[in-house]
Amino acid sequence: MSAVKLTPENREALKHVSTATLTTALFKRGLRNVYIQGAQPLNPAAARMVGEAYTIRYIPAREDLDHIGVFADPEHPQRKSVEEIPPGHIMVIDGQRDRSAATGGSILMTRLKVRGAAGLVTDSGLRDTPELRHMDFPLYAACASAPTNLTKHHAVDLNVPVGCGGVPVFPGDIIVGDGEGVVVIPAEIANEIAVEATAMTIFEDWVEEQVRGGRTIRGLYPPNEATRAEFNAWKAANHK
């Protein structure tokens, strides 16, 4: 886990920038594979999701090991994870991109919320989605899937590097979710990205206002020298 900590100010800032803007900011740093493919918000009305990654890794299930009795073991990684995830962290599940089974359901999601987790993302399914779609808790999944995780998933590791939706996720990476999806920010640069993305958002909001007023994007987006001067003057007057 990275020794670099996300500041409270930048944690709040990341709640106000889009995942689209974040992917562009990260692309400028040479990072192309940061958007978790297939993970969509179950409840778009839930709050934005920002927090450190706490990971769980699954491998394919094996019938002699993955039976209903394993859930009685308090050390079972799936059960253990919801009792040990630190407050403010986001559970990131490597579900092998297998959409044919769930990686959790309403009871475990409720426990995560009560314990102060900041959300969950899986590249597999979640069950009990009629209830989860109304939960005021950020949940991102590839699909609704009723079968228990034991039919396809064997939980093996907690808080290790995983792949989720084709993206590498290391414990402590900063996870940001909005209505479009989920982005993974390497922890070491998360504070810098928060500042850059905030500045990009202010500029892009200004550009969109100009375009709505009928202005051409030529020389505006990307800006030429005259546009930069115009924007900087506007920013100085409106963002103290």
mmCIF file of C-alpha atoms in Angstrom:
data_model
loop_
_atom_site.group_PDB
_atom_site.id
_atom_site.type_symbol
_atom_site.label_atom_id
_atom_site.label_comp_id
_atom_site.label_asym_id
_atom_site.label_seq_id
_atom_site.Cartn_x
_atom_site.Cartn_y
_atom_site.Cartn_z
ATOM 1 C CA MET A 1 0.000 0.000 0.000
ATOM 2 C CA SER A 2 1.310 3.424 -0.937
ATOM 3 C CA ALA A 3 2.690 5.702 1.762
ATOM 4 C CA VAL A 4 1.170 8.672 -0.102
ATOM 5 C CA LYS A 5 -2.152 9.673 1.461
ATOM 6 C CA LEU A 6 -4.973 11.452 -0.306
ATOM 7 C CA THR A 7 -5.610 14.750 1.450
ATOM 8 C CA PRO A 8 -9.125 15.531 2.707
ATOM 9 C CA GLU A 9 -9.279 18.493 0.313
ATOM 10 C CA ASN A 10 -8.379 16.369 -2.700
ATOM 11 C CA ARG A 11 -10.717 13.576 -1.624
ATOM 12 C CA GLU A 12 -13.529 16.123 -1.707
ATOM 13 C CA ALA A 13 -12.290 17.559 -5.012
ATOM 14 C CA LEU A 14 -12.477 14.141 -6.670
ATOM 15 C CA LYS A 15 -16.189 14.026 -5.873
ATOM 16 C CA HIS A 16 -16.701 16.934 -8.261
ATOM 17 C CA VAL A 17 -14.780 15.848 -11.362
ATOM 18 C CA SER A 18 -16.015 13.325 -13.911
ATOM 19 C CA THR A 19 -14.439 9.995 -14.673
ATOM 20 C CA ALA A 20 -14.150 11.233 -18.266
ATOM 21 C CA THR A 21 -11.982 14.132 -17.134
ATOM 22 C CA LEU A 22 -9.945 11.837 -14.902
ATOM 23 C CA THR A 23 -9.221 9.429 -17.744
ATOM 24 C CA THR A 24 -7.920 12.354 -19.805
ATOM 25 C CA ALA A 25 -5.751 13.633 -16.943
ATOM 26 C CA LEU A 26 -4.310 10.151 -16.518
ATOM 27 C CA PHE A 27 -3.831 9.765 -20.281
ATOM 28 C CA LYS A 28 -1.654 12.895 -20.183
ATOM 29 C CA ARG A 29 0.523 10.969 -17.715
ATOM 30 C CA GLY A 30 0.754 8.040 -20.108
ATOM 31 C CA LEU A 31 -1.847 5.885 -18.319
ATOM 32 C CA ARG A 32 -4.354 4.448 -20.801
ATOM 33 C CA ASN A 33 -5.884 1.499 -18.944
ATOM 34 C CA VAL A 34 -7.606 3.036 -15.927
ATOM 35 C CA TYR A 35 -11.351 2.699 -16.638
ATOM 36 C CA ILE A 36 -12.923 -0.489 -15.264
ATOM 37 C CA GLN A 37 -14.743 -2.055 -18.187
ATOM 38 C CA GLY A 38 -18.332 -3.191 -17.659
ATOM 39 C CA ALA A 39 -18.879 -1.848 -14.144
ATOM 40 C CA GLN A 40 -21.964 0.379 -14.091
ATOM 41 C CA PRO A 41 -23.753 2.040 -11.154
ATOM 42 C CA LEU A 42 -26.679 0.036 -9.829
ATOM 43 C CA ASN A 43 -28.189 3.158 -8.289
ATOM 44 C CA PRO A 44 -27.236 6.271 -10.296
ATOM 45 C CA ALA A 45 -28.867 8.404 -7.598
ATOM 46 C CA ALA A 46 -26.335 7.246 -4.991
ATOM 47 C CA ALA A 47 -23.542 9.583 -3.970
ATOM 48 C CA ARG A 48 -20.283 9.804 -5.895
ATOM 49 C CA MET A 49 -17.714 7.208 -4.849
ATOM 50 C CA VAL A 50 -14.166 8.113 -3.767
ATOM 51 C CA GLY A 51 -11.901 6.004 -1.585
ATOM 52 C CA GLU A 52 -8.902 3.739 -1.248
ATOM 53 C CA ALA A 53 -9.040 0.271 -2.811
ATOM 54 C CA TYR A 54 -9.486 -2.754 -0.573
ATOM 55 C CA THR A 55 -9.356 -5.804 -2.811
ATOM 56 C CA ILE A 56 -10.683 -9.355 -2.891
ATOM 57 C CA ARG A 57 -9.564 -11.900 -5.465
ATOM 58 C CA TYR A 58 -11.575 -14.823 -6.760
ATOM 59 C CA ILE A 59 -10.487 -17.832 -8.810
ATOM 60 C CA PRO A 60 -12.820 -20.379 -10.434
ATOM 61 C CA ALA A 61 -14.853 -22.418 -7.962
ATOM 62 C CA ARG A 62 -14.224 -26.097 -7.232
ATOM 63 C CA GLU A 63 -17.167 -28.233 -6.143
ATOM 64 C CA ASP A 64 -15.455 -30.001 -3.232
ATOM 65 C CA LEU A 65 -14.305 -26.686 -1.744
ATOM 66 C CA ASP A 66 -17.128 -24.298 -2.550
ATOM 67 C CA HIS A 67 -20.216 -25.578 -0.774
ATOM 68 C CA ILE A 68 -22.749 -23.662 1.306
ATOM 69 C CA GLY A 69 -21.085 -24.694 4.576
ATOM 70 C CA VAL A 70 -17.979 -22.588 3.960
ATOM 71 C CA PHE A 71 -19.853 -19.419 4.861
ATOM 72 C CA ALA A 72 -19.966 -20.562 8.508
ATOM 73 C CA ASP A 73 -16.198 -20.029 8.686
ATOM 74 C CA PRO A 74 -15.497 -16.472 9.908
ATOM 75 C CA GLU A 75 -12.160 -16.645 8.099
ATOM 76 C CA HIS A 76 -13.795 -17.202 4.721
ATOM 77 C CA PRO A 77 -12.287 -14.358 2.655
ATOM 78 C CA GLN A 78 -15.600 -13.020 1.383
ATOM 79 C CA ARG A 79 -17.121 -12.940 4.875
ATOM 80 C CA LYS A 80 -13.918 -11.664 6.444
ATOM 81 C CA SER A 81 -13.624 -8.843 3.933
ATOM 82 C CA VAL A 82 -16.839 -7.092 4.983
ATOM 83 C CA GLU A 83 -15.716 -7.157 8.628
ATOM 84 C CA GLU A 84 -12.192 -5.891 7.996
ATOM 85 C CA ILE A 85 -12.463 -3.275 5.249
ATOM 86 C CA PRO A 86 -11.385 0.068 6.753
ATOM 87 C CA PRO A 87 -13.915 2.913 6.821
ATOM 88 C CA GLY A 88 -13.692 5.125 3.756
ATOM 89 C CA HIS A 89 -12.293 2.339 1.584
ATOM 90 C CA ILE A 90 -13.898 0.848 -1.509
ATOM 91 C CA MET A 91 -14.131 -2.896 -2.008
ATOM 92 C CA VAL A 92 -12.778 -3.884 -5.412
ATOM 93 C CA ILE A 93 -13.650 -7.433 -6.440
ATOM 94 C CA ASP A 94 -11.779 -9.405 -9.062
ATOM 95 C CA GLY A 95 -14.705 -11.521 -10.234
ATOM 96 C CA GLN A 96 -12.912 -12.929 -13.276
ATOM 97 C CA ARG A 97 -15.331 -10.960 -15.504
ATOM 98 C CA ASP A 98 -17.739 -13.862 -14.987
ATOM 99 C CA ARG A 99 -21.271 -12.529 -15.288
ATOM 100 C CA SER A 100 -22.950 -15.867 -14.519
ATOM 101 C CA ALA A 101 -22.791 -15.577 -10.708
ATOM 102 C CA ALA A 102 -22.919 -12.929 -8.002
ATOM 103 C CA THR A 103 -19.983 -11.693 -5.969
ATOM 104 C CA GLY A 104 -22.214 -10.437 -3.159
ATOM 105 C CA GLY A 105 -25.762 -9.517 -2.208
ATOM 106 C CA SER A 106 -27.878 -7.181 -0.126
ATOM 107 C CA ILE A 107 -26.855 -8.440 3.333
ATOM 108 C CA LEU A 108 -23.139 -8.033 2.667
ATOM 109 C CA MET A 109 -23.655 -4.683 0.920
ATOM 110 C CA THR A 110 -25.658 -3.442 3.899
ATOM 111 C CA ARG A 111 -22.867 -4.535 6.232
ATOM 112 C CA LEU A 112 -20.330 -2.626 4.137
ATOM 113 C CA LYS A 113 -22.464 0.499 4.313
ATOM 114 C CA VAL A 114 -23.016 0.221 8.075
ATOM 115 C CA ARG A 115 -19.283 -0.243 8.667
ATOM 116 C CA GLY A 116 -18.494 2.963 6.802
ATOM 117 C CA ALA A 117 -17.094 1.658 3.530
ATOM 118 C CA ALA A 118 -17.260 4.122 0.642
ATOM 119 C CA GLY A 119 -18.626 1.717 -1.978
ATOM 120 C CA LEU A 120 -17.988 -1.425 -4.013
ATOM 121 C CA VAL A 121 -17.047 -2.291 -7.572
ATOM 122 C CA THR A 122 -17.015 -5.726 -9.188
ATOM 123 C CA ASP A 123 -16.419 -6.872 -12.747
ATOM 124 C CA SER A 124 -18.886 -9.693 -12.112
ATOM 125 C CA GLY A 125 -22.473 -9.744 -10.856
ATOM 126 C CA LEU A 126 -24.362 -8.732 -7.750
ATOM 127 C CA ARG A 127 -27.533 -10.398 -6.512
ATOM 128 C CA ASP A 128 -30.595 -8.922 -4.760
ATOM 129 C CA THR A 129 -30.402 -6.046 -7.209
ATOM 130 C CA PRO A 130 -34.064 -4.991 -6.844
ATOM 131 C CA GLU A 131 -33.134 -3.942 -3.296
ATOM 132 C CA LEU A 132 -29.625 -2.740 -4.132
ATOM 133 C CA ARG A 133 -30.929 -0.382 -6.834
ATOM 134 C CA HIS A 134 -32.612 1.611 -4.066
ATOM 135 C CA MET A 135 -29.723 1.526 -1.589
ATOM 136 C CA ASP A 136 -28.090 4.867 -0.838
ATOM 137 C CA PHE A 137 -24.641 3.332 -1.238
ATOM 138 C CA PRO A 138 -22.419 3.375 -4.343
ATOM 139 C CA LEU A 139 -22.388 -0.055 -5.989
ATOM 140 C CA TYR A 140 -20.921 -0.807 -9.419
ATOM 141 C CA ALA A 141 -21.322 -4.174 -11.125
ATOM 142 C CA ALA A 142 -21.239 -5.763 -14.562
ATOM 143 C CA CYS A 143 -24.753 -7.152 -14.227
ATOM 144 C CA ALA A 144 -27.488 -8.526 -12.021
ATOM 145 C CA SER A 145 -26.880 -12.197 -11.340
ATOM 146 C CA ALA A 146 -28.906 -14.292 -8.907
ATOM 147 C CA PRO A 147 -26.678 -17.402 -8.404
ATOM 148 C CA THR A 148 -24.508 -17.405 -5.279
ATOM 149 C CA ASN A 149 -20.826 -16.707 -5.773
ATOM 150 C CA LEU A 150 -20.011 -20.285 -4.744
ATOM 151 C CA THR A 151 -21.292 -21.598 -8.075
ATOM 152 C CA LYS A 152 -18.456 -19.897 -9.962
ATOM 153 C CA HIS A 153 -16.119 -18.132 -7.527
ATOM 154 C CA HIS A 154 -13.595 -19.285 -4.943
ATOM 155 C CA ALA A 155 -12.397 -16.419 -2.727
ATOM 156 C CA VAL A 156 -8.656 -16.722 -2.120
ATOM 157 C CA ASP A 157 -6.986 -13.399 -1.241
ATOM 158 C CA LEU A 158 -7.668 -10.111 0.483
ATOM 159 C CA ASN A 159 -5.902 -6.809 -0.147
ATOM 160 C CA VAL A 160 -3.539 -8.028 -2.863
ATOM 161 C CA PRO A 161 -3.081 -6.674 -6.395
ATOM 162 C CA VAL A 162 -6.007 -7.736 -8.573
ATOM 163 C CA GLY A 163 -7.453 -7.174 -12.006
ATOM 164 C CA CYS A 164 -10.947 -5.689 -12.169
ATOM 165 C CA GLY A 165 -12.573 -5.154 -15.548
ATOM 166 C CA GLY A 166 -9.173 -5.472 -17.195
ATOM 167 C CA VAL A 167 -7.549 -2.813 -14.988
ATOM 168 C CA PRO A 168 -4.769 -3.500 -12.472
ATOM 169 C CA VAL A 169 -5.775 -2.395 -8.977
ATOM 170 C CA PHE A 170 -3.325 -2.235 -6.097
ATOM 171 C CA PRO A 171 -4.411 -1.890 -2.468
ATOM 172 C CA GLY A 172 -4.586 1.795 -1.609
ATOM 173 C CA ASP A 173 -5.131 2.996 -5.175
ATOM 174 C CA ILE A 174 -7.767 5.709 -5.319
ATOM 175 C CA ILE A 175 -11.074 4.582 -6.803
ATOM 176 C CA VAL A 176 -13.500 7.154 -8.214
ATOM 177 C CA GLY A 177 -16.997 6.328 -9.426
ATOM 178 C CA ASP A 178 -19.666 8.495 -11.027
ATOM 179 C CA GLY A 179 -22.716 7.968 -13.212
ATOM 180 C CA GLU A 180 -20.533 6.812 -16.100
ATOM 181 C CA GLY A 181 -18.325 4.257 -14.377
ATOM 182 C CA VAL A 182 -15.188 3.741 -12.298
ATOM 183 C CA VAL A 183 -11.608 4.982 -12.666
ATOM 184 C CA VAL A 184 -8.503 3.745 -10.832
ATOM 185 C CA ILE A 185 -5.874 6.363 -9.908
ATOM 186 C CA PRO A 186 -2.437 5.202 -8.734
ATOM 187 C CA ALA A 187 -2.144 6.355 -5.139
ATOM 188 C CA GLU A 188 1.236 8.036 -5.679
ATOM 189 C CA ILE A 189 -0.210 10.617 -8.086
ATOM 190 C CA ALA A 190 -3.776 10.891 -6.797
ATOM 191 C CA ASN A 191 -3.283 14.274 -5.120
ATOM 192 C CA GLU A 192 -1.717 15.724 -8.270
ATOM 193 C CA ILE A 193 -4.452 14.283 -10.472
ATOM 194 C CA ALA A 194 -7.148 15.745 -8.195
ATOM 195 C CA VAL A 195 -5.668 19.235 -8.609
ATOM 196 C CA GLU A 196 -5.176 18.857 -12.376
ATOM 197 C CA ALA A 197 -8.640 17.407 -12.957
ATOM 198 C CA THR A 198 -10.255 20.187 -10.936
ATOM 199 C CA ALA A 199 -8.529 22.791 -13.105
ATOM 200 C CA MET A 200 -9.559 20.870 -16.238
ATOM 201 C CA THR A 201 -13.169 20.786 -15.035
ATOM 202 C CA ILE A 202 -13.295 24.548 -14.533
ATOM 203 C CA PHE A 203 -11.923 25.077 -18.033
ATOM 204 C CA GLU A 204 -14.198 22.512 -19.676
ATOM 205 C CA ASP A 205 -17.282 23.932 -17.967
ATOM 206 C CA TRP A 206 -16.337 27.357 -19.320
ATOM 207 C CA VAL A 207 -15.794 25.903 -22.806
ATOM 208 C CA GLU A 208 -19.173 24.190 -22.746
ATOM 209 C CA GLU A 209 -20.827 27.456 -21.806
ATOM 210 C CA GLN A 210 -19.113 29.124 -24.769
ATOM 211 C CA VAL A 211 -20.236 26.357 -27.146
ATOM 212 C CA ARG A 212 -23.822 26.582 -25.916
ATOM 213 C CA GLY A 213 -23.651 30.250 -26.831
ATOM 214 C CA GLY A 214 -22.819 29.357 -30.422
ATOM 215 C CA ARG A 215 -19.052 29.614 -30.389
ATOM 216 C CA THR A 216 -16.958 27.365 -32.651
ATOM 217 C CA ILE A 217 -14.561 24.882 -31.079
ATOM 218 C CA ARG A 218 -11.765 26.073 -33.404
ATOM 219 C CA GLY A 219 -9.193 27.789 -31.236
ATOM 220 C CA LEU A 220 -11.369 27.099 -28.224
ATOM 221 C CA TYR A 221 -10.967 23.392 -27.618
ATOM 222 C CA PRO A 222 -8.027 22.956 -27.536
ATOM 223 C CA PRO A 223 -7.436 26.631 -26.756
ATOM 224 C CA ASN A 224 -5.102 28.897 -28.664
ATOM 225 C CA GLU A 225 -3.120 31.632 -26.969
ATOM 226 C CA ALA A 226 -5.924 34.195 -27.225
ATOM 227 C CA THR A 227 -8.470 31.786 -25.755
ATOM 228 C CA ARG A 228 -6.145 30.931 -22.869
ATOM 229 C CA ALA A 229 -5.797 34.607 -22.053
ATOM 230 C CA GLU A 230 -9.569 35.067 -22.239
ATOM 231 C CA PHE A 231 -10.174 32.080 -19.966
ATOM 232 C CA ASN A 232 -7.525 33.154 -17.467
ATOM 233 C CA ALA A 233 -9.123 36.583 -17.211
ATOM 234 C CA TRP A 234 -12.550 35.002 -16.682
ATOM 235 C CA LYS A 235 -11.148 32.620 -14.071
ATOM 236 C CA ALA A 236 -9.420 35.411 -12.189
ATOM 237 C CA ALA A 237 -12.713 37.292 -12.003
ATOM 238 C CA ASN A 238 -14.899 34.336 -11.082
ATOM 239 C CA HIS A 239 -12.754 31.853 -9.106
ATOM 240 C CA LYS A 240 -11.052 33.544 -6.198
#
